[in-house]
XYZ file of C-alpha atoms in Angstrom:
625
model
C 47.478 8.923 30.461
C 49.740 6.029 29.614
C 48.019 2.597 28.930
C 48.221 0.439 31.939
C 48.354 -3.358 31.922
C 45.622 -5.060 33.981
C 47.458 -6.227 37.177
C 47.407 -9.917 38.029
C 45.371 -10.616 41.010
C 47.212 -11.762 44.232
C 45.755 -14.362 46.501
C 42.268 -13.539 47.816
C 43.413 -13.501 51.470
C 45.514 -10.418 51.227
C 44.404 -7.276 53.105
C 45.244 -3.630 52.445
C 48.518 -3.540 54.365
C 49.771 -6.619 52.227
C 49.242 -4.710 48.938
C 52.658 -3.010 48.906
C 53.464 -4.220 45.424
C 50.324 -2.301 44.105
C 50.067 1.478 43.612
C 47.630 3.959 45.055
C 45.420 3.426 42.005
C 44.708 -0.213 42.966
C 43.993 0.792 46.590
C 41.487 3.266 45.063
C 39.926 0.429 43.089
C 39.648 -1.818 46.139
C 37.947 0.937 48.055
C 35.668 1.797 45.286
C 34.347 -1.841 45.206
C 33.770 -2.015 48.913
C 36.733 -4.117 49.464
C 34.875 -7.148 48.171
C 38.080 -8.906 46.947
C 41.051 -8.236 44.899
C 39.619 -9.655 41.693
C 36.693 -7.216 41.862
C 39.343 -4.327 42.294
C 41.265 -5.533 39.342
C 38.169 -5.582 37.123
C 37.210 -1.988 38.231
C 40.700 -0.794 37.545
C 40.729 -2.392 34.112
C 37.460 -0.691 33.131
C 38.764 2.678 34.391
C 41.982 2.586 32.504
C 40.853 5.613 30.442
C 39.264 7.433 33.403
C 40.804 10.963 33.444
C 40.321 11.033 37.199
C 42.050 7.685 37.972
C 45.041 9.397 39.456
C 42.971 11.922 41.500
C 43.860 11.467 45.117
C 40.455 12.900 46.355
C 39.068 10.528 48.936
C 35.512 9.227 49.163
C 32.758 10.359 51.423
C 31.410 8.189 54.268
C 28.414 8.039 56.356
C 26.982 5.710 58.970
C 23.296 4.753 58.825
C 20.805 2.448 60.676
C 18.726 0.452 58.346
C 15.708 -1.731 59.519
C 15.389 -5.357 58.428
C 12.689 -7.881 58.805
C 8.897 -7.057 58.918
C 9.457 -3.312 59.452
C 11.566 -3.117 56.297
C 9.090 -4.951 54.313
C 6.324 -2.459 55.309
C 8.626 0.598 54.680
C 9.529 -0.777 51.386
C 6.016 -1.196 50.382
C 5.243 2.368 51.611
C 8.082 3.504 49.322
C 6.670 1.750 46.304
C 3.134 2.725 46.866
C 3.874 6.333 47.577
C 6.064 6.583 44.534
C 3.431 5.027 42.224
C 0.650 7.031 43.737
C 2.205 10.501 44.135
C 5.378 10.433 42.137
C 8.974 10.555 43.378
C 9.812 12.843 46.389
C 13.180 13.616 48.007
C 12.820 10.695 50.512
C 12.966 8.214 47.681
C 16.649 9.174 46.954
C 17.864 6.964 49.748
C 16.326 3.683 51.200
C 14.766 3.825 54.663
C 17.328 4.728 57.379
C 18.232 6.583 60.447
C 21.223 8.956 60.054
C 23.749 8.654 62.852
C 26.431 11.071 61.629
C 27.156 13.612 58.908
C 29.133 12.741 55.795
C 32.826 12.717 56.438
C 36.053 12.056 54.355
C 38.422 9.194 54.920
C 41.629 8.494 52.930
C 41.750 5.202 51.101
C 44.623 3.836 53.153
C 42.560 4.441 56.336
C 39.308 2.730 55.231
C 40.208 -0.668 56.909
C 40.905 1.166 60.095
C 37.579 2.830 59.753
C 35.579 -0.384 59.432
C 37.516 -1.723 62.368
C 36.418 1.277 64.390
C 32.758 0.415 63.716
C 33.170 -3.271 64.651
C 34.986 -2.250 67.906
C 32.130 0.104 68.797
C 29.403 -2.389 68.095
C 31.242 -4.976 70.260
C 31.352 -2.460 73.200
C 27.599 -1.771 72.741
C 26.473 -5.436 72.426
C 23.189 -5.956 74.225
C 22.789 -2.352 75.252
C 20.237 -1.281 72.640
C 16.898 -2.904 73.084
C 14.813 -3.874 69.954
C 12.596 -2.896 68.388
C 13.400 0.874 68.633
C 10.281 2.935 69.854
C 9.202 4.947 66.952
C 6.314 7.460 66.528
C 4.641 8.823 63.411
C 4.912 12.470 62.669
C 3.627 14.445 59.689
C 3.387 18.037 58.597
C 2.379 19.709 55.378
C 5.530 18.542 53.485
C 7.113 15.950 55.660
C 6.207 12.420 57.079
C 8.567 10.463 59.244
C 9.056 8.005 62.096
C 10.719 9.705 65.103
C 12.831 7.739 67.579
C 11.628 8.124 71.299
C 13.762 10.740 72.841
C 15.426 8.734 75.558
C 16.415 6.055 73.046
C 17.607 8.633 70.580
C 20.160 9.848 73.163
C 21.402 6.275 73.519
C 21.883 6.010 69.760
C 23.698 9.325 69.829
C 25.955 8.002 72.521
C 26.739 5.068 70.278
C 27.500 7.431 67.382
C 29.741 9.531 69.707
C 31.812 6.417 70.628
C 32.137 5.508 66.954
C 33.405 9.036 66.273
C 36.001 8.683 69.143
C 37.184 5.205 67.724
C 37.307 6.665 64.127
C 39.376 9.670 65.253
C 41.755 7.322 67.174
C 42.278 4.565 64.636
C 41.637 6.172 61.303
C 42.432 9.769 61.951
C 39.085 11.022 60.702
C 36.616 13.632 62.095
C 33.144 12.221 62.363
C 30.345 14.526 63.404
C 27.483 12.639 65.160
C 23.961 13.690 64.126
C 22.554 16.339 66.538
C 19.132 16.594 65.322
C 16.179 14.389 66.114
C 16.797 10.859 64.984
C 14.159 9.734 62.529
C 13.257 7.699 59.426
C 12.144 10.092 56.650
C 9.270 8.629 54.688
C 8.170 11.542 52.535
C 9.681 14.928 51.977
C 9.054 17.891 49.734
C 5.877 16.482 48.172
C 2.824 18.385 46.777
C 0.356 19.357 49.447
C -2.387 17.620 47.580
C -0.590 14.269 48.176
C -0.686 14.635 52.032
C -4.003 12.679 52.608
C -2.905 9.688 50.486
C 0.571 9.509 52.066
C -0.908 9.844 55.488
C -3.091 7.030 54.961
C -0.357 4.896 53.610
C 1.995 5.846 56.528
C -0.668 5.027 59.163
C -1.029 1.481 57.860
C 2.648 0.730 59.080
C 3.060 -1.174 62.359
C 5.942 0.704 63.936
C 6.214 -2.078 66.613
C 6.830 -4.784 64.044
C 9.635 -7.167 64.656
C 12.952 -5.603 63.541
C 16.708 -5.638 63.822
C 18.592 -2.550 62.873
C 21.824 -2.782 60.876
C 24.592 -0.329 61.158
C 25.627 0.396 57.541
C 28.901 2.099 56.675
C 28.589 3.541 53.215
C 30.629 5.606 50.789
C 30.035 7.808 47.683
C 32.257 9.589 45.120
C 32.248 13.086 46.457
C 32.601 14.634 42.930
C 28.967 13.441 42.150
C 27.325 14.432 45.449
C 25.138 16.988 43.841
C 24.475 15.218 40.658
C 21.315 13.559 39.355
C 21.678 9.767 39.155
C 20.460 8.040 36.019
C 20.479 4.394 35.010
C 21.185 3.127 31.568
C 18.101 1.279 30.070
C 19.497 0.345 26.638
C 23.085 0.007 25.185
C 24.283 2.680 22.921
C 27.437 2.812 20.559
C 28.726 6.295 20.066
C 28.305 7.811 16.601
C 30.556 10.899 17.324
C 33.737 11.354 19.298
C 31.971 13.484 21.861
C 29.397 10.763 22.707
C 29.546 8.280 25.716
C 29.144 4.539 25.073
C 26.354 3.129 27.245
C 26.107 -0.341 28.816
C 22.739 -1.438 30.062
C 22.605 -1.355 33.853
C 25.405 1.176 34.187
C 24.702 4.357 36.100
C 25.326 7.975 34.741
C 25.959 11.117 36.837
C 24.432 14.151 35.362
C 24.874 17.798 36.583
C 22.439 20.536 35.412
C 25.312 22.985 35.108
C 27.046 20.710 32.522
C 24.194 20.594 30.049
C 25.163 23.691 28.084
C 26.983 21.507 25.458
C 23.946 19.161 25.124
C 21.386 19.615 22.291
C 17.737 18.907 22.742
C 17.178 15.190 23.531
C 20.703 14.653 24.739
C 22.415 15.035 28.100
C 26.056 15.288 29.255
C 27.051 12.779 31.957
C 29.844 10.653 33.466
C 29.681 6.846 33.563
C 30.098 5.104 36.981
C 31.388 2.107 35.266
C 34.139 3.577 33.315
C 34.613 7.234 34.674
C 34.309 8.650 31.224
C 32.056 11.555 30.208
C 30.283 12.514 27.088
C 26.898 13.051 25.417
C 24.262 10.403 25.563
C 20.648 10.142 24.288
C 18.196 11.124 26.969
C 15.677 8.432 26.117
C 18.264 5.800 26.814
C 18.370 6.424 30.545
C 15.936 6.726 33.316
C 15.958 8.360 36.858
C 17.624 6.351 39.616
C 17.991 6.919 43.296
C 21.089 8.540 44.722
C 21.870 5.631 46.987
C 21.958 3.139 43.920
C 25.546 4.012 43.394
C 26.748 4.102 46.918
C 29.316 1.487 48.185
C 28.790 -0.674 51.401
C 31.962 -1.168 53.494
C 30.227 -2.966 56.361
C 26.809 -4.046 57.782
C 26.444 -5.186 61.356
C 23.368 -6.386 63.300
C 22.564 -4.508 66.562
C 20.928 -7.663 67.955
C 23.980 -9.996 67.853
C 26.624 -7.720 66.565
C 27.413 -10.265 63.936
C 27.432 -8.982 60.327
C 25.122 -10.747 57.876
C 27.669 -9.505 55.358
C 30.811 -7.545 56.426
C 33.257 -5.421 54.609
C 34.402 -7.266 51.564
C 31.194 -9.043 50.900
C 29.338 -8.576 47.648
C 26.356 -6.303 47.759
C 26.006 -4.989 44.278
C 23.962 -5.748 41.203
C 25.093 -8.017 38.384
C 27.143 -5.396 36.760
C 28.989 -3.509 39.429
C 30.150 -5.453 42.409
C 30.151 -3.469 45.620
C 27.389 -1.039 44.689
C 24.463 -0.778 46.859
C 21.458 -2.472 45.265
C 18.244 -2.525 47.244
C 16.887 -5.747 45.774
C 20.110 -7.644 46.838
C 20.056 -5.965 50.220
C 16.556 -7.037 50.795
C 17.450 -10.456 49.868
C 20.522 -10.654 52.293
C 18.415 -8.921 55.060
C 15.434 -11.164 54.523
C 13.549 -12.069 57.727
C 14.161 -15.711 57.197
C 17.773 -15.074 58.062
C 16.721 -13.836 61.467
C 14.669 -16.850 62.428
C 14.152 -16.873 66.170
C 14.863 -13.157 66.390
C 11.961 -11.666 64.264
C 8.961 -13.784 63.512
C 8.192 -13.537 59.733
C 5.423 -11.121 58.765
C 2.211 -12.843 57.641
C 1.131 -11.951 54.070
C -2.407 -10.502 54.226
C -5.065 -11.685 51.991
C -5.515 -8.181 50.553
C -1.831 -8.092 49.621
C -1.973 -11.483 48.121
C -5.113 -10.686 46.036
C -4.510 -10.908 42.289
C -4.316 -7.497 40.671
C -6.315 -8.960 37.732
C -9.560 -7.900 39.553
C -8.602 -4.288 39.511
C -9.470 -1.956 36.626
C -6.419 -1.165 34.414
C -6.055 1.614 32.010
C -3.445 1.352 29.041
C -2.659 4.468 26.998
C -0.555 3.990 23.774
C 0.662 6.508 21.136
C 0.104 5.651 17.435
C 2.659 4.221 15.165
C 5.039 5.949 12.805
C 3.175 8.329 10.608
C 3.587 8.939 6.865
C 4.104 12.706 6.892
C 6.950 12.549 9.371
C 8.922 9.918 7.435
C 8.193 11.177 3.979
C 7.618 14.850 4.507
C 4.423 16.932 4.473
C 4.305 16.942 0.582
C 4.019 13.100 0.520
C 0.266 13.482 -0.726
C 1.221 15.449 -3.943
C 3.954 12.959 -4.674
C 1.889 9.739 -4.149
C -1.334 10.642 -5.776
C -1.919 10.973 -9.393
C -3.917 13.822 -11.060
C -6.876 11.490 -11.077
C -6.569 10.737 -7.349
C -4.931 7.329 -7.663
C -2.531 6.341 -4.947
C 1.078 5.481 -6.070
C 3.491 3.665 -3.649
C 7.041 4.770 -4.105
C 8.669 3.138 -1.060
C 8.429 -0.203 0.628
C 7.549 1.661 3.909
C 4.550 3.121 2.268
C 1.164 1.215 2.561
C 0.170 -0.814 -0.337
C -3.169 0.881 -0.595
C -5.120 3.580 1.283
C -8.795 4.095 1.961
C -10.723 6.266 -0.306
C -11.850 9.573 1.116
C -15.050 11.495 0.259
C -12.952 14.812 0.380
C -10.211 13.314 -1.868
C -6.627 12.822 -1.259
C -6.096 16.310 0.198
C -7.806 15.159 3.429
C -4.704 13.035 4.123
C -2.684 16.212 4.626
C -4.230 16.745 8.047
C -5.120 13.199 8.844
C -2.311 10.990 7.530
C -1.966 7.167 7.717
C 0.737 5.179 9.387
C 3.636 3.586 7.458
C 4.291 -0.148 7.023
C 6.601 -0.002 9.847
C 4.016 1.771 11.972
C 1.713 -1.187 11.278
C 4.538 -3.618 12.395
C 5.194 -1.641 15.440
C 1.527 -1.921 16.459
C 1.253 -5.572 15.758
C 4.447 -6.216 17.964
C 2.638 -4.466 20.809
C -0.332 -6.690 20.238
C 1.628 -9.814 20.056
C 3.459 -8.736 23.276
C 0.165 -8.189 25.061
C -0.981 -11.632 23.904
C 2.186 -13.294 25.268
C 1.675 -11.573 28.549
C -1.845 -13.138 28.591
C -3.479 -9.680 28.593
C -6.915 -9.323 27.184
C -8.321 -5.941 26.222
C -11.921 -5.601 27.203
C -12.470 -2.087 25.633
C -10.641 -0.179 23.069
C -11.082 3.593 22.677
C -9.332 5.592 19.956
C -8.776 9.093 18.729
C -10.562 9.765 15.454
C -7.174 10.358 13.623
C -6.600 7.640 10.967
C -3.062 6.919 12.294
C -4.595 6.028 15.724
C -7.373 3.907 14.257
C -4.931 1.940 12.070
C -2.635 1.477 15.043
C -5.458 0.201 17.150
C -6.505 -2.215 14.339
C -3.017 -3.779 14.098
C -2.674 -4.004 17.934
C -5.953 -5.954 17.866
C -4.572 -8.153 15.056
C -1.421 -8.942 17.183
C -3.709 -9.743 20.085
C -5.880 -11.881 17.930
C -8.899 -9.956 19.108
C -9.797 -8.443 15.733
C -13.008 -10.176 15.481
C -13.897 -9.952 19.177
C -13.111 -6.268 20.093
C -14.426 -3.238 18.172
C -12.782 0.119 18.155
C -14.722 2.909 19.700
C -13.830 6.143 18.007
C -13.916 8.980 20.572
C -13.175 12.486 19.313
C -12.601 13.647 22.912
C -9.302 11.751 22.739
C -7.898 13.872 19.835
C -4.706 15.751 20.644
C -4.446 19.451 21.648
C -6.119 21.296 18.773
C -3.613 24.106 19.014
C -1.145 21.858 17.130
C -3.469 21.601 14.148
C -2.462 23.802 11.259
C -4.970 25.945 9.575
C -8.269 27.247 10.617
C -10.249 23.993 10.743
C -9.974 20.578 12.248
C -9.089 17.522 10.088
C -11.914 15.958 8.080
C -11.886 12.484 9.821
C -13.127 9.375 8.023
C -16.709 8.499 9.424
C -17.050 5.222 11.262
C -19.144 3.695 8.501
C -16.449 4.417 5.935
C -13.812 2.960 8.220
C -15.827 -0.232 8.452
C -16.027 -0.245 4.579
C -12.169 -0.132 4.686
C -12.043 -3.259 6.759
C -11.302 -1.485 10.015
C -12.957 -3.029 13.175
C -14.872 0.053 14.132
C -18.027 0.083 16.440
C -20.557 2.129 14.406
C -23.117 1.986 17.298
C -20.797 3.927 19.697
C -21.957 7.397 20.777
C -18.917 9.632 21.708
C -18.743 11.285 25.105
C -17.409 14.321 23.494
C -18.609 14.680 19.735
C -16.725 16.409 17.056
C -18.977 19.432 17.284
C -17.759 20.052 20.752
C -14.075 20.476 19.636
C -12.688 23.872 18.834
C -9.628 24.996 16.892
C -6.729 26.437 18.887
C -8.299 25.521 22.307
C -6.400 26.614 25.323
C -4.049 24.325 27.131
C -6.315 24.224 30.205
C -9.358 23.236 27.939
C -7.372 20.349 26.326
C -6.273 19.047 29.719
C -9.677 19.301 31.149
C -11.226 17.539 28.055
C -8.753 14.786 28.233
C -9.383 14.180 31.977
C -13.156 14.404 31.629
C -13.305 11.887 28.687
C -10.940 9.414 30.534
C -13.146 9.547 33.646
C -16.343 9.002 31.590
C -14.726 6.142 29.690
C -13.698 4.363 32.857
C -17.049 4.925 34.475
C -18.666 3.541 31.338
C -16.616 0.334 31.484
C -16.615 -0.219 35.204
C -18.132 -3.641 36.198
C -18.176 -4.537 32.449
C -14.563 -5.254 32.096
C -11.182 -4.803 33.869
C -8.894 -3.469 31.050
C -9.357 -0.549 28.930
C -6.951 0.499 26.133
C -6.775 4.058 24.791
C -4.882 4.423 21.483
C -4.293 8.204 20.749
C -1.433 10.609 20.705
C 1.946 11.205 22.519
C 0.241 13.884 24.588
C -2.526 11.402 25.692
C -0.181 9.402 27.845
C 0.346 12.512 30.059
C -3.080 14.095 29.761
C -5.148 11.005 30.295
C -3.306 9.824 33.384
C -1.868 12.525 35.361
C -5.127 13.808 37.053
C -6.426 10.245 37.335
C -3.449 9.893 39.974
C -4.589 12.836 41.958
C -1.868 15.053 40.466
C -2.212 18.624 39.380
C -1.578 19.348 35.608
C 1.864 20.503 34.716
C 2.296 23.862 33.120
C 2.182 23.862 29.370
C 5.921 24.319 28.907
C 6.805 21.177 31.074
C 4.005 19.328 29.345
C 5.395 19.897 25.897
C 8.785 18.775 27.053
C 7.413 15.451 28.358
C 5.345 14.934 25.177
C 8.353 15.434 22.941
C 10.180 12.561 24.483
C 7.317 9.983 23.972
C 8.079 7.686 21.033
C 5.819 5.856 18.640
C 3.914 3.116 20.385
C 4.851 4.602 23.672
C 2.904 2.700 26.261
C 1.888 3.350 29.782
C -0.355 1.651 32.373
C -2.441 2.700 35.261
C -4.235 0.734 37.877
C -7.128 1.495 40.279
C -6.031 1.621 43.873
C -9.297 0.668 45.478
C -9.903 2.218 48.907
C -7.505 5.069 48.440
C -9.707 6.350 45.564
C -7.006 7.237 42.974
C -5.207 5.447 40.231
C -1.498 4.808 40.110
C 1.060 4.336 37.271
C 2.284 0.724 37.243
C 4.766 -1.270 35.051
C 3.217 -2.201 31.738
C 2.654 -5.865 30.907
C 5.028 -5.507 27.902
C 8.551 -4.399 27.281
C 9.258 -1.026 25.621
C 9.678 -0.795 21.833
C 12.974 0.932 20.664
C 14.100 1.361 17.155
C 16.647 3.527 15.262
C 16.303 5.815 12.238
C 16.642 4.532 8.690
C 17.555 7.153 6.112
C 16.353 7.105 2.538
C 18.609 5.221 0.166
C 18.947 5.775 -3.613
C 21.380 3.343 -5.127
C 21.693 5.207 -8.291
C 22.774 8.381 -6.624
C 25.161 6.675 -4.086
C 26.568 3.807 -6.114
C 26.869 5.202 -9.657
C 28.842 8.257 -8.986
C 31.767 9.026 -11.296
């Protein structure tokens, strides 16, 4: 495609029909940004100069939804968050709370203004004819929970949708198919049957008669990515090869499972929303997002007064992509305070305002960078003399290592962490300190790499003298991954203390070393991890609020999943999850009180990301002939 010059923006008061001096691509840019303004369209066009589909005349897909606002929206949003934290994501989470009024339909770019006019005309005709709040009734089955509109009122809304379809056909020459099924707000869908009691309890707490206005939202999406998974970029990435995709933090990526044949393990193939370009990207640089996060708003109109809190052309997007639907921004624009006199603001209950600091919290953290991974499995023979003396040959190797009763060979199965691993751990401790987090109890796998990591976390937290490490063999990783026919010869607590490690020598493990077996089954490992986590939390209850477990990559999954009331994954999926957890990977769980289960929550610290640093020998590289 030939390089295009960024067009100069005309005055902001121009409408679609006044854009004769611009080509179809500019019209496409204007529609893709929700008609916000001409400058936003220019910015979109400039960022898509290399988009191979920029000239594609394929129109966007549109849909008409009703979205609640005010107190009802607040309650539904809270249900969304709590159900997601408690039971994981289900299909309802892909789209914000809504009632579907019509099926998705196509509209040519040049007809979009006529389409938005059709919605405004229909709303003007129906002003005052739809009473608020809508009568809703809770319904649930084994895999579905929703709020259904009372039948008589549902017929009224369907008549409104039919009038919109007639207007759209007349003015925009599009075919709109009104929704024929029962009108409802889907709250949970396609969830595990074991989650039903928790979801039911959360759903029954919603006051369906709460004050509410309903907003008619006209939305669009790129039809090419309708069946793709939506990902959001968490960290920027600069391509190292021609087939890789540049990542900008906050951008969205569309990923289709059928396109992953070219991607190696740890990588995915996707297309950027921000640029339209496609390529390979590191999987751990993105996280799952909701389908509606990338949709564009073309109009939002109140049913109470038929005046739009923001109309077509108003900004709804996040900081990076103007015009994209962003729930946090929508919630601000639809805040109950903007409906003063229409919907009384919801009073915040004391339970909701209660500080979470009184709840028990469980942190699980993986150990830091390990010596044998960085320097190879033969590092022991290279770093110890024939007399057993330790020799440091790289700045990333520790200055010294504890003496072991079984000699240096014991390090082959129980390796230490590197200098950088110590730095990683201290950074985590310092971050916890900055977040005003105090660790009441620290439990640790018997592996030296875990104990050293725990020690440096305590140093960063400035709790080295206050908190002692409780060495718990039950927290050791799946023994199937141990090479050979015996478990590692771990350093006893007394010898760890002699090596200046803050270990509690009075602690009696819940699962002693004698109970561990080599090559245990997956079910045994998962059961062991769940058991020891439960017993640790029971032991600490009423004595402190925050427990930190420092163990292995597998521990983040094995020690938290069943605590949330979830069934264990199969071993294959478990391994795939574990392989993606980095050094000092950190997760947090919080007790949910009355519901009786724990939920994953945002950790109090930021994630820790670092890149590889290959070995460098200046003689070999800089003194070549």
